[in-house]
Tab-separated table of C-alpha atoms in Angstrom:
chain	number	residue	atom	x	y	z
A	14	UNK	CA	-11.256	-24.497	-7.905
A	15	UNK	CA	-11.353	-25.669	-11.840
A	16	UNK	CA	-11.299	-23.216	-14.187
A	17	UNK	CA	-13.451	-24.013	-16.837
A	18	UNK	CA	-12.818	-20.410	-18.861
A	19	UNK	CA	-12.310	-22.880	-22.354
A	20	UNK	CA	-15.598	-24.888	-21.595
A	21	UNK	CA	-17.487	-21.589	-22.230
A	22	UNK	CA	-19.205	-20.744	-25.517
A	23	UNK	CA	-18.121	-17.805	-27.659
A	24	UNK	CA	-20.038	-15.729	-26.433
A	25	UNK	CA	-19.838	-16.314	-22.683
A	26	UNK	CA	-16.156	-15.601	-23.203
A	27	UNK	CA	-16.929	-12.603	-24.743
A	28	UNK	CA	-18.888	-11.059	-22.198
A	29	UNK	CA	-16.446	-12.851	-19.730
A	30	UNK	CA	-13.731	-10.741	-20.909
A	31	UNK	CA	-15.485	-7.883	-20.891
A	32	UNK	CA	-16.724	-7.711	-17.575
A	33	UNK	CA	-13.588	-9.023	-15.686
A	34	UNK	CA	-11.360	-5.968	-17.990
A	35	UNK	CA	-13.796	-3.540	-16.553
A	36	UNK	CA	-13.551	-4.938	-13.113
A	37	UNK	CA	-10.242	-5.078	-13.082
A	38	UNK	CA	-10.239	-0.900	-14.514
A	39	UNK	CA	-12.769	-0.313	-11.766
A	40	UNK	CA	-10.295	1.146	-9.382
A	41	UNK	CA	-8.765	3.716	-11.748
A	42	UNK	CA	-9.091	7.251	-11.537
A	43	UNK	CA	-10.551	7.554	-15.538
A	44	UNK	CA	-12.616	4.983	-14.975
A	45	UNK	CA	-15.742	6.532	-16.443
A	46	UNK	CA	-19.933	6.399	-16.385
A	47	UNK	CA	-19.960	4.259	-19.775
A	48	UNK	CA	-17.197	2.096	-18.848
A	49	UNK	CA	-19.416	1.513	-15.813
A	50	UNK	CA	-22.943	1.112	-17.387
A	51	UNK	CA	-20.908	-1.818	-19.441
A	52	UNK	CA	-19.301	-3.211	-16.551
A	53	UNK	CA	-23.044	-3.700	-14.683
A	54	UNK	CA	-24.524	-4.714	-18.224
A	55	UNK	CA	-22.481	-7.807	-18.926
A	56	UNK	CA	-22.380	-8.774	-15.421
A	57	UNK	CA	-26.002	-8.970	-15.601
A	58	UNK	CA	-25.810	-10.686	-18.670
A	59	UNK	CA	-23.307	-13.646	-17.479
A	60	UNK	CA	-26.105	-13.817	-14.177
A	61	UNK	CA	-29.021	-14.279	-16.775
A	62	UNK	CA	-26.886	-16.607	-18.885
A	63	UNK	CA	-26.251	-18.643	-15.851
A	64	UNK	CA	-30.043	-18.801	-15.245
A	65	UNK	CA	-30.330	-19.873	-18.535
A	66	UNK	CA	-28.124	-22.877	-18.020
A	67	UNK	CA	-29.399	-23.939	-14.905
A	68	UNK	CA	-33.088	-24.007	-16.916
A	69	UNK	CA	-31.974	-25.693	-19.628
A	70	UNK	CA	-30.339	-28.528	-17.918
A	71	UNK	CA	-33.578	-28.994	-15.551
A	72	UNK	CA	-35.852	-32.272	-16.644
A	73	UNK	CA	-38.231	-31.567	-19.556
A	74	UNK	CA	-41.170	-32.342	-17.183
A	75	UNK	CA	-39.653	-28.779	-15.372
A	76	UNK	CA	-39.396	-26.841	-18.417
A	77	UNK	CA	-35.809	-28.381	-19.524
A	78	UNK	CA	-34.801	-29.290	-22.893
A	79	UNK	CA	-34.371	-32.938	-21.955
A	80	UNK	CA	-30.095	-32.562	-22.226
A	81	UNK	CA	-29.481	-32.555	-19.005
A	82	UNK	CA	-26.501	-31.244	-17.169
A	83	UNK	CA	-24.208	-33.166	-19.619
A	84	UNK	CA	-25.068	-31.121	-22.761
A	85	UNK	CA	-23.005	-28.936	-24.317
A	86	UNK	CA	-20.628	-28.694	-20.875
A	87	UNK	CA	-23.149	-27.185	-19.195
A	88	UNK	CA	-22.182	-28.276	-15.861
A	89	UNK	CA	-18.621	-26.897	-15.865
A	90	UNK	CA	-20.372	-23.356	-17.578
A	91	UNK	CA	-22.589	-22.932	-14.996
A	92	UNK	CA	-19.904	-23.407	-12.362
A	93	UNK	CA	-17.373	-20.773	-13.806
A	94	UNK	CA	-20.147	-17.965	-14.292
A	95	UNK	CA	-21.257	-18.359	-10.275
A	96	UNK	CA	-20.752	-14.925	-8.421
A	97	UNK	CA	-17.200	-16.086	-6.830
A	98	UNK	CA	-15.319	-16.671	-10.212
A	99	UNK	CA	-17.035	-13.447	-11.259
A	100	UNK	CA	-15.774	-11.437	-9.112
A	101	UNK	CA	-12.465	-12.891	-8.912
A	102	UNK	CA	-11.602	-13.858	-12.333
A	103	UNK	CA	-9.105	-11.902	-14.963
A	104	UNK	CA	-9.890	-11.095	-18.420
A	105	UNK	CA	-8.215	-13.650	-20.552
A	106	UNK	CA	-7.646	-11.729	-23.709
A	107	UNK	CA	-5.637	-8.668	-23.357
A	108	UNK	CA	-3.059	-6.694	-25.850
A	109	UNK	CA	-0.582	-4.486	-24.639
A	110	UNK	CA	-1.092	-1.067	-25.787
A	111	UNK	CA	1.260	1.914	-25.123
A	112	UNK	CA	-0.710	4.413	-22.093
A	113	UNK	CA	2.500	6.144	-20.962
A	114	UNK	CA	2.190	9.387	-19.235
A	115	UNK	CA	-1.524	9.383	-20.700
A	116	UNK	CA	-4.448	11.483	-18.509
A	117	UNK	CA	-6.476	9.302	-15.837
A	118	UNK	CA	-9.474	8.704	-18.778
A	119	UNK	CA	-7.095	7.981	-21.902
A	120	UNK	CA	-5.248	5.374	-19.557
A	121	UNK	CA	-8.919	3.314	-18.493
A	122	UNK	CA	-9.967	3.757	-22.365
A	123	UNK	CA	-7.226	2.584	-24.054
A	124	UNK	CA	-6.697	-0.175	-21.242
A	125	UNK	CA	-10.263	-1.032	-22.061
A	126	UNK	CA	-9.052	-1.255	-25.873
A	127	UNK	CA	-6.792	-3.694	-24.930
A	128	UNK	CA	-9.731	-5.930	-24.430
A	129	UNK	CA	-11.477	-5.072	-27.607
A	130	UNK	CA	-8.281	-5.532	-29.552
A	131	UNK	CA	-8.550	-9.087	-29.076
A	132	UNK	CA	-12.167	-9.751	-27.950
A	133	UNK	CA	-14.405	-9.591	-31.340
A	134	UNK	CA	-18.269	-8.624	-30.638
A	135	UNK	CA	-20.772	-11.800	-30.008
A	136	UNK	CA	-24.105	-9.490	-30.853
A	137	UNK	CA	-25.540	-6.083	-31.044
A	138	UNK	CA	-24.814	-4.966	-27.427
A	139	UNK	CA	-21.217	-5.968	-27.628
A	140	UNK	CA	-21.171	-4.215	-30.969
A	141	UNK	CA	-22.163	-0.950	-29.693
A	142	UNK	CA	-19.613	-1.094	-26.887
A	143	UNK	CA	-16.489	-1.698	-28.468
A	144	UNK	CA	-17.326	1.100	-31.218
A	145	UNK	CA	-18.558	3.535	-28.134
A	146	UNK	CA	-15.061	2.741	-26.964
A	147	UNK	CA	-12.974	3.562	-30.240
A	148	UNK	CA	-15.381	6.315	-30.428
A	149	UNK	CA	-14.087	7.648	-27.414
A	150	UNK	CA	-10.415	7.116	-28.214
A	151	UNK	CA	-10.870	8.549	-31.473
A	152	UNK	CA	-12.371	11.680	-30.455
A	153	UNK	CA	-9.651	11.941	-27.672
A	154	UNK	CA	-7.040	11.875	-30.595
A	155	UNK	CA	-8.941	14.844	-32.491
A	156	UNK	CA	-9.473	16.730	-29.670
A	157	UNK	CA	-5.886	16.798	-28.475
A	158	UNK	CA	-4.497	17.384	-31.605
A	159	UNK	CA	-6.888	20.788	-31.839
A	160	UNK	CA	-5.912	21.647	-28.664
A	161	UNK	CA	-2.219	20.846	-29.003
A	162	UNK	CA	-2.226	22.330	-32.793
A	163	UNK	CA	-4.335	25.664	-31.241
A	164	UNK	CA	-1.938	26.063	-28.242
A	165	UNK	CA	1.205	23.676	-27.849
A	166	UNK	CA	2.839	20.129	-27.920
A	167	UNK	CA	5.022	20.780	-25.134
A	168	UNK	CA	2.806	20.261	-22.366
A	169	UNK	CA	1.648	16.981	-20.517
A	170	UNK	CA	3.222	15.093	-22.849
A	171	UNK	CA	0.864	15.940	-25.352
A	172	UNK	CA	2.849	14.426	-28.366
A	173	UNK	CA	3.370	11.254	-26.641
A	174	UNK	CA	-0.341	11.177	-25.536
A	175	UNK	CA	-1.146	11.828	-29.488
A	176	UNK	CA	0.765	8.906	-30.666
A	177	UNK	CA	-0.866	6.388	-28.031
A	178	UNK	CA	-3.960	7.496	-29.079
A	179	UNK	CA	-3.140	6.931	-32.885
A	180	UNK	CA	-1.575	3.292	-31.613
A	181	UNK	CA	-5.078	2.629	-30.184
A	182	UNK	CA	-7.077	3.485	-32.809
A	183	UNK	CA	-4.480	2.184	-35.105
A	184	UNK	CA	-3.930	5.754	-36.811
A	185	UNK	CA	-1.554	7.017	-38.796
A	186	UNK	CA	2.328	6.848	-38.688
A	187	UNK	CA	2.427	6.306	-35.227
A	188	UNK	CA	0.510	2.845	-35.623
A	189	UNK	CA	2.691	2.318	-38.850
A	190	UNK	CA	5.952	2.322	-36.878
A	191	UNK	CA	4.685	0.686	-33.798
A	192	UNK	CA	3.691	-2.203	-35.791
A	193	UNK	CA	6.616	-2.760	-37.199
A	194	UNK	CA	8.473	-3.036	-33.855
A	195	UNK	CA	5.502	-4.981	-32.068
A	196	UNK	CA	3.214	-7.578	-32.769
A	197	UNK	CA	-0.077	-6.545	-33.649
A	198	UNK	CA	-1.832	-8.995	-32.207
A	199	UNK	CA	-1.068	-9.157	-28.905
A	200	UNK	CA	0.762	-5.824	-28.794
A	201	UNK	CA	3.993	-7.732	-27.382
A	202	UNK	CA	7.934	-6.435	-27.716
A	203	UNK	CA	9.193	-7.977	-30.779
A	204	UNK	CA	12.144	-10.576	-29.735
A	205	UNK	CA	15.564	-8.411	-30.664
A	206	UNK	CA	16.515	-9.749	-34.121
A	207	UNK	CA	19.207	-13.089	-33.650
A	208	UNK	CA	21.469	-11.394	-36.612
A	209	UNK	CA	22.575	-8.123	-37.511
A	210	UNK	CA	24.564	-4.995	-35.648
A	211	UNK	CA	21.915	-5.356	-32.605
A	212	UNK	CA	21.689	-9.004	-32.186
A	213	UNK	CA	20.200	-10.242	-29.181
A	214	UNK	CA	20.685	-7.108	-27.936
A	215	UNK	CA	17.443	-5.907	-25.225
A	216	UNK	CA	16.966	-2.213	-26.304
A	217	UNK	CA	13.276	-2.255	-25.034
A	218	UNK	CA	12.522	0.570	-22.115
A	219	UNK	CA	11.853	-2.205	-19.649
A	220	UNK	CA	15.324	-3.880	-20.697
A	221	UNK	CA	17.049	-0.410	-20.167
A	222	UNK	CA	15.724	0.000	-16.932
A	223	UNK	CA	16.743	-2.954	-15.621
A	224	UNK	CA	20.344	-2.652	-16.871
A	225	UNK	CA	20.682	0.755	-15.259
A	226	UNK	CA	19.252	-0.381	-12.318
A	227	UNK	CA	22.056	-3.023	-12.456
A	228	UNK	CA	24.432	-0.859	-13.275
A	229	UNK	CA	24.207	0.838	-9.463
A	230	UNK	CA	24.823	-2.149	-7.450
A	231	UNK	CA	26.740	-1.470	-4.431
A	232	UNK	CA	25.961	2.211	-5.071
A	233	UNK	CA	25.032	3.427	-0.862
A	234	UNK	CA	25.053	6.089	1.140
A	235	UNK	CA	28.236	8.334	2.237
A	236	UNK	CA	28.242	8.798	5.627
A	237	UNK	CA	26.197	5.583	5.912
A	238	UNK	CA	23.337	6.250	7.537
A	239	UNK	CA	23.230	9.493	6.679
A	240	UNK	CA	20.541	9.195	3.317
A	241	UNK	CA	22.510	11.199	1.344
A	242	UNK	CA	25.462	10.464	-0.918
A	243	UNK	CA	26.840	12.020	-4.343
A	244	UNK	CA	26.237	11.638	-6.672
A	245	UNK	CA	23.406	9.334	-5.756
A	246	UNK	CA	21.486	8.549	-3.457
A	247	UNK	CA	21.014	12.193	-2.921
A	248	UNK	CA	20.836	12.947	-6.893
A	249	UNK	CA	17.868	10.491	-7.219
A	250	UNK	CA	15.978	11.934	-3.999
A	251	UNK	CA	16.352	15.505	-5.300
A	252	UNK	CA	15.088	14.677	-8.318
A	253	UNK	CA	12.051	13.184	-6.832
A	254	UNK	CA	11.341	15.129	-4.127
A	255	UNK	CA	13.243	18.352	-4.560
A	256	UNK	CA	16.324	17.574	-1.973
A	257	UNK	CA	18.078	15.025	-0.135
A	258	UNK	CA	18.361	13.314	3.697
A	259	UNK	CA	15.420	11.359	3.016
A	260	UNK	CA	14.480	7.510	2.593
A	261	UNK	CA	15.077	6.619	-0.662
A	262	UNK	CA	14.353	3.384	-2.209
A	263	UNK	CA	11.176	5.100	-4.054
A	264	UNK	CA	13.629	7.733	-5.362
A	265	UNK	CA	15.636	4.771	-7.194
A	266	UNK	CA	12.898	2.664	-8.661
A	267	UNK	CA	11.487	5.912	-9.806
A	268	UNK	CA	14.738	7.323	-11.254
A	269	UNK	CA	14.992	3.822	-13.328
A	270	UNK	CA	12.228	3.880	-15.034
A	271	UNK	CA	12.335	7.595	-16.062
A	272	UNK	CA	15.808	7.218	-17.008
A	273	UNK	CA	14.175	4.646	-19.450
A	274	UNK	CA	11.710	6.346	-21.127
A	275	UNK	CA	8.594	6.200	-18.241
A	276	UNK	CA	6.504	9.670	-18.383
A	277	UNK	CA	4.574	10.787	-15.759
A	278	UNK	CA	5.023	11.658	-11.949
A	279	UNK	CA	5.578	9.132	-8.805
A	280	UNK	CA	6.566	9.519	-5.555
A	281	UNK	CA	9.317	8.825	-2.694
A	282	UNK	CA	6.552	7.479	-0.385
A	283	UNK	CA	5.970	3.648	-1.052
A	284	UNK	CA	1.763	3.757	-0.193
A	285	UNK	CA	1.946	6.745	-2.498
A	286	UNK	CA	2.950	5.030	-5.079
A	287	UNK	CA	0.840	2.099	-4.478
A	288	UNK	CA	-2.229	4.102	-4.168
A	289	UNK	CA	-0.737	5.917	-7.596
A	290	UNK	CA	-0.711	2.479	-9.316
A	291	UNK	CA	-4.137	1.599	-7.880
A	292	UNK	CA	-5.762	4.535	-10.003
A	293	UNK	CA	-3.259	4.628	-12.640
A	294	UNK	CA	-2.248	7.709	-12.143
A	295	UNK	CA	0.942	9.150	-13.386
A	296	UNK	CA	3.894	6.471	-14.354
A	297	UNK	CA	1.741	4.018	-13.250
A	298	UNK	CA	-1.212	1.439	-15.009
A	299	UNK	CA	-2.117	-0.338	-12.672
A	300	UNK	CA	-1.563	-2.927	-9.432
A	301	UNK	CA	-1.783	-6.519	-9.094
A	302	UNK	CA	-1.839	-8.974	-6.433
A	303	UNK	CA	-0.607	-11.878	-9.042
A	304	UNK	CA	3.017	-12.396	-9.846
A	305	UNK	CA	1.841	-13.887	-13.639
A	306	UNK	CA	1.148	-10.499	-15.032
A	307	UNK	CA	4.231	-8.640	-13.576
A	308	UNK	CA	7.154	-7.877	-16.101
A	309	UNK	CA	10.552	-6.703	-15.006
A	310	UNK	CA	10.740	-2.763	-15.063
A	311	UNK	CA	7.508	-3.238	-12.512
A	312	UNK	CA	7.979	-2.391	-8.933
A	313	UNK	CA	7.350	-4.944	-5.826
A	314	UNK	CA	5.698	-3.629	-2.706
A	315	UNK	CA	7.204	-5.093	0.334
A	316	UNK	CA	7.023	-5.953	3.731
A	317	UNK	CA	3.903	-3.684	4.228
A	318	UNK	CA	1.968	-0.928	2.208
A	319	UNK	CA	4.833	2.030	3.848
A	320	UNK	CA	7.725	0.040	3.754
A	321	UNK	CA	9.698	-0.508	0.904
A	322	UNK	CA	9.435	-1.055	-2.873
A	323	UNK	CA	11.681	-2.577	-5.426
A	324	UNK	CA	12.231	-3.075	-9.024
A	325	UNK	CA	11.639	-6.504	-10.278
A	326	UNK	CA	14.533	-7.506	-12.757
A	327	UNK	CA	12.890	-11.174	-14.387
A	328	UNK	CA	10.413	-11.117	-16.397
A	329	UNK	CA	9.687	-15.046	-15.168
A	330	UNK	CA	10.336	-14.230	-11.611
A	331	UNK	CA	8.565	-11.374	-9.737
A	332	UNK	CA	9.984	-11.708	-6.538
A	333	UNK	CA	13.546	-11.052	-8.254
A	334	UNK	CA	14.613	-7.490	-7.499
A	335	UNK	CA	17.154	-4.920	-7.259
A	336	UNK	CA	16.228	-2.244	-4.631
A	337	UNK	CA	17.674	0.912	-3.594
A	338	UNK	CA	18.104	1.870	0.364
A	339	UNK	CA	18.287	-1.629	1.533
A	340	UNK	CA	21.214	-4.654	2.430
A	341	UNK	CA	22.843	-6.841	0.394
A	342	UNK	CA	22.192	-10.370	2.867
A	343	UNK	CA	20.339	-11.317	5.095
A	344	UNK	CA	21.440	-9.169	7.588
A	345	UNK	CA	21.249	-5.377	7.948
A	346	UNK	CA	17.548	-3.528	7.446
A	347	UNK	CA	15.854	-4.643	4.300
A	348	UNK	CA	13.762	-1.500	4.095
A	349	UNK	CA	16.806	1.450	5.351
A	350	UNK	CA	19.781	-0.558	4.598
A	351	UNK	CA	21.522	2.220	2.217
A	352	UNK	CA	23.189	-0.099	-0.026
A	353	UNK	CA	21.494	-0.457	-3.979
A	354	UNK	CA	21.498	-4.629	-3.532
A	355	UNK	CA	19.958	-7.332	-5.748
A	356	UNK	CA	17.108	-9.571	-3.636
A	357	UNK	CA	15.700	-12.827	-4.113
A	358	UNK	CA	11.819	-11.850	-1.734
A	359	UNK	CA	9.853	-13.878	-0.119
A	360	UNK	CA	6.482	-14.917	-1.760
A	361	UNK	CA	4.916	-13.787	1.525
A	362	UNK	CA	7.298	-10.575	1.662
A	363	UNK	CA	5.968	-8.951	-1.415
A	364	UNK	CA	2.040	-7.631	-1.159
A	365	UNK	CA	1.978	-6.288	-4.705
A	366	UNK	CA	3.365	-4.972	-7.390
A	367	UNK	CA	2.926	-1.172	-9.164
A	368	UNK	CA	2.636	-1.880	-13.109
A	369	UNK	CA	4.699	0.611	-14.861
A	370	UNK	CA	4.097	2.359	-18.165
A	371	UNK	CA	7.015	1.399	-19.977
A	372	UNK	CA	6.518	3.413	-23.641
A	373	UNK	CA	6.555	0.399	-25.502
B	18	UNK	CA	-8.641	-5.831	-4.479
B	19	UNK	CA	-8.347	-2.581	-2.126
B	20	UNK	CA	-10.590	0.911	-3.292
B	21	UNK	CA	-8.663	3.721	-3.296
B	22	UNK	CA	-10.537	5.315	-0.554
B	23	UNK	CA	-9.940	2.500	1.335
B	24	UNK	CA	-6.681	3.593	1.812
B	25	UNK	CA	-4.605	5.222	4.693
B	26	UNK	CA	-1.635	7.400	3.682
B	27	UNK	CA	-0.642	7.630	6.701
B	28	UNK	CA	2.948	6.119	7.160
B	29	UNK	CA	2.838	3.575	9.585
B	30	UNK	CA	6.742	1.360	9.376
B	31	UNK	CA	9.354	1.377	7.342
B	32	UNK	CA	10.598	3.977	4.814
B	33	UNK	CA	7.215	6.121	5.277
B	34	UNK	CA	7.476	6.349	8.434
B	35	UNK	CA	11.254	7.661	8.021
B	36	UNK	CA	9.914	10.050	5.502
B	37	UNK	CA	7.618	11.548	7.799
B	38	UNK	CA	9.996	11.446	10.684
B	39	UNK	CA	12.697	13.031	8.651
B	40	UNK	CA	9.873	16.040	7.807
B	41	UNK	CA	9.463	14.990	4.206
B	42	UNK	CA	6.090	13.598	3.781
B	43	UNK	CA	4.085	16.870	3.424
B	44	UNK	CA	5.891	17.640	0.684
B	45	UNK	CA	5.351	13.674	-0.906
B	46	UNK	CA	1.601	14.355	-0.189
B	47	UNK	CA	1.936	17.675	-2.188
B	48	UNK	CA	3.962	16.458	-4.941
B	49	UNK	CA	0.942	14.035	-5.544
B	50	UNK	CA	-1.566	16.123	-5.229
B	51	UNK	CA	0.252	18.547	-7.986
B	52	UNK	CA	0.498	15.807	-10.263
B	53	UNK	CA	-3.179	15.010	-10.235
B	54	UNK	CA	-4.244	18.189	-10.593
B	55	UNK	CA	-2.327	18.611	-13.359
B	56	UNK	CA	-3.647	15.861	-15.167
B	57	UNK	CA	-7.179	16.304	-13.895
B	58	UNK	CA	-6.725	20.438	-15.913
B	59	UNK	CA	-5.388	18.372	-19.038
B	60	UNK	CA	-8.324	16.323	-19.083
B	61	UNK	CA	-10.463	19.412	-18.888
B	62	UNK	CA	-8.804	20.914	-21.482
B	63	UNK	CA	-9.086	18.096	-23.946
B	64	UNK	CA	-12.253	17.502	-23.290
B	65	UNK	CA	-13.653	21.131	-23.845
B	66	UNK	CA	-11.222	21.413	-27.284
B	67	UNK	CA	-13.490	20.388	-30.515
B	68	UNK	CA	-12.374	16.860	-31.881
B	69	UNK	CA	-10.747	17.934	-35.203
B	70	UNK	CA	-9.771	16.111	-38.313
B	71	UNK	CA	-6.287	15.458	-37.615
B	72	UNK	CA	-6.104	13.859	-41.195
B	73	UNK	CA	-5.751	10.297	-40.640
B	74	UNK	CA	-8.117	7.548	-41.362
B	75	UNK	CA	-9.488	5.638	-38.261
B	76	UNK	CA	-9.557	1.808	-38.560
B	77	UNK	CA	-11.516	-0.015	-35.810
């Protein structure tokens, strides 16, 4: 089916975006009574606007404006706002803001941010939401700083949660030094510099967990079989779930991404942290179905929802992993294997992938 | 895309099923449901705490 996204006027791409972020947010645990009044609101408006079309491209004899279906692409705008490409699109316009180890509602409101950051406001209505939102943000940042400032930082990764906050609402030092590392439009990793000390040199969280992820290859299980070896696997499982003798390849893609900076709890069962990711809960900010918006530091779901997850190590290819508790071939089991192994998957192995909150 | 409540926990194959075999999936259950209710008392506490002026000048 065409996708005729460009074809669309300003402000059908507007309220586009703004619907399909929401949609795709609808899932999450913060997801909240405004973001939902919105999310109905501009769907209704992209129905009307439809209607619109439709009338306006009907004969003048019918109440038409004598254009025709010709006019101003009207054709290929009424066919991407029809119910299907509604409720299957993706926002278009998206930033990448920091949300690490944020609370279920700072997570859906600054992931709803990332929408505003690059979606300007077509009227009044549109007006009002993207200030209700930075309204909410910024009164998120006040209040935790009272109650942070009247009790303590060091809890729930309060200061972390601060700075976010001040990113979002572009606040302060924090947004100061985050631009400088970032661009500001689309939020993006600056590339690593080409001269200097750290030349080409990946020091972003996502880069670090991949290269420790790397740097276990081969690491397995002594006896094999047995789930347990030191230091690792059973140094990762205890970590995760308190001891050892368990399945582990949830332990390892956990341990990578903490070891890199990731706040925020998972879990050593694979539909637990799929469901996690789902409702952006904990290290998680999200799950997607399409490869396009995974980056490596994310984790593939595979086989099945209970079977076995992996950390994807390409940021062009999602089905490139290195997974913990499973065979280096071919042969051997994929999903108990005991052996830390680099995979090429299957596009019809993987079912998923858990988006990670990498810290920057 | 699948609700939450859609979902079954319940391990079916593969590692969850080992998990619960090997007598560890209570505790994955409870490990989750300890993280989300801590988050779910943070947000409570934020949300009851007055928004102060923390000083800085917001730009929207």
């Amino acid at each position: 089916m065409a996708d005729n996204y460009d074809k669309l006027t300003e402000a059908e791409k507007a309220y586009w975006d703004i619907y399909t972020r929401l949609r795709e947010l609808s899932d999450w645990a913060g997801f909240g009574d405004a973001q939902k009044k919105v999310q109905s609101a501009s769907r209704d408006w992209l129905v009307n606007q439809r209607k619109e079309i439709w009338r306006a491209a009907q004969p003048k004899a019918d109440g038409g404006d004598g254009g025709g279906w010709d006019k101003n692409q009207r054709s290929a705008r009424y066919e991407q706002l029809k119910d299907d490409k509604l409720n299957n699109g993706s926002c278009r316009r998206v930033a990448q803001l920091p949300t690490n180890a944020g609370t279920p509602s700072e997570k859906a409101n600054i992931s709803e941010r990332e929408m505003w950051w690059r979606v300007s406001s077509v009227d009044d209505q549109t007006k009002s939401w993207r200030q209700a939102n930075a309204d909410r943000l910024t009164n998120t940042r006040k209040s935790l700083y009272t109650l942070a400032k009247q009790t303590t930082w060091d809890r729930a990764d309060r200061k972390a949660r601060y700075n976010n906050l001040c990113i979002a609402t572009k606040t302060g030092k924090p947004y100061e030094s985050w631009s400088k590392t970032h661009n500001t439009t689309t939020g993006k990793t600056n590339p690593p510099p080409s001269s200097g000390p750290s030349a080409g040199k990946d020091t972003s969280s996502r880069g670090k967990a991949v290269s420790r992820a790397r740097s276990y290859l081969g690491t397995s299980e002594h006896p094999p079989g047995s789930n347990r070896g030191t230091p690792q696997p059973s140094g990762w499982q205890k970590r995760v779930i308190g001891s050892d003798g368990y399945a582990w390849c949830a332990c390892f893609t956990t341990c990578m991404a903490w070891d890199a900076g990731v706040k925020g709890g998972s879990s050593a069962g694979v539909v637990v942290c799929m469901t996690m990711a789902q409702r952006a809960v904990g290290m998680y900010r999200g799950w997607t179905t399409d490869p396009s918006k995974v980056m490596r530091g994310d984790f593939a779901v595979i086989g099945c929802s209970t079977c076995h997850i992996e950390m994807v190590v390409d940021n062009d290819d999602a089905y490139h992993t290195i997974g913990g508790n499973t065979s280096p071939g071919t042969e051997g089991s994929q999903y108990n294997g005991g052996t830390v192994a680099e995979k090429h998957r299957g596009h019809g192995e993987v079912i998923g992938w858990c988006l990670v909150d990498y810290p920057d | 895309m699948t609700t939450p409540t859609d979902l079954d926990l319940t391990p079916r194959k593969g590692s969850d099923k080992l998990l619960a075999e090997q007598g560890a999936w209570d505790k994955v259950l409870e490990e989750k449901s300890h993280i989300e209710h801590d988050l779910a008392e943070e947000e409570v506490m934020v949300a009851t705490s007055p928004p102060d002026d923390d000083g800085e000048v917001t730009e929207v």
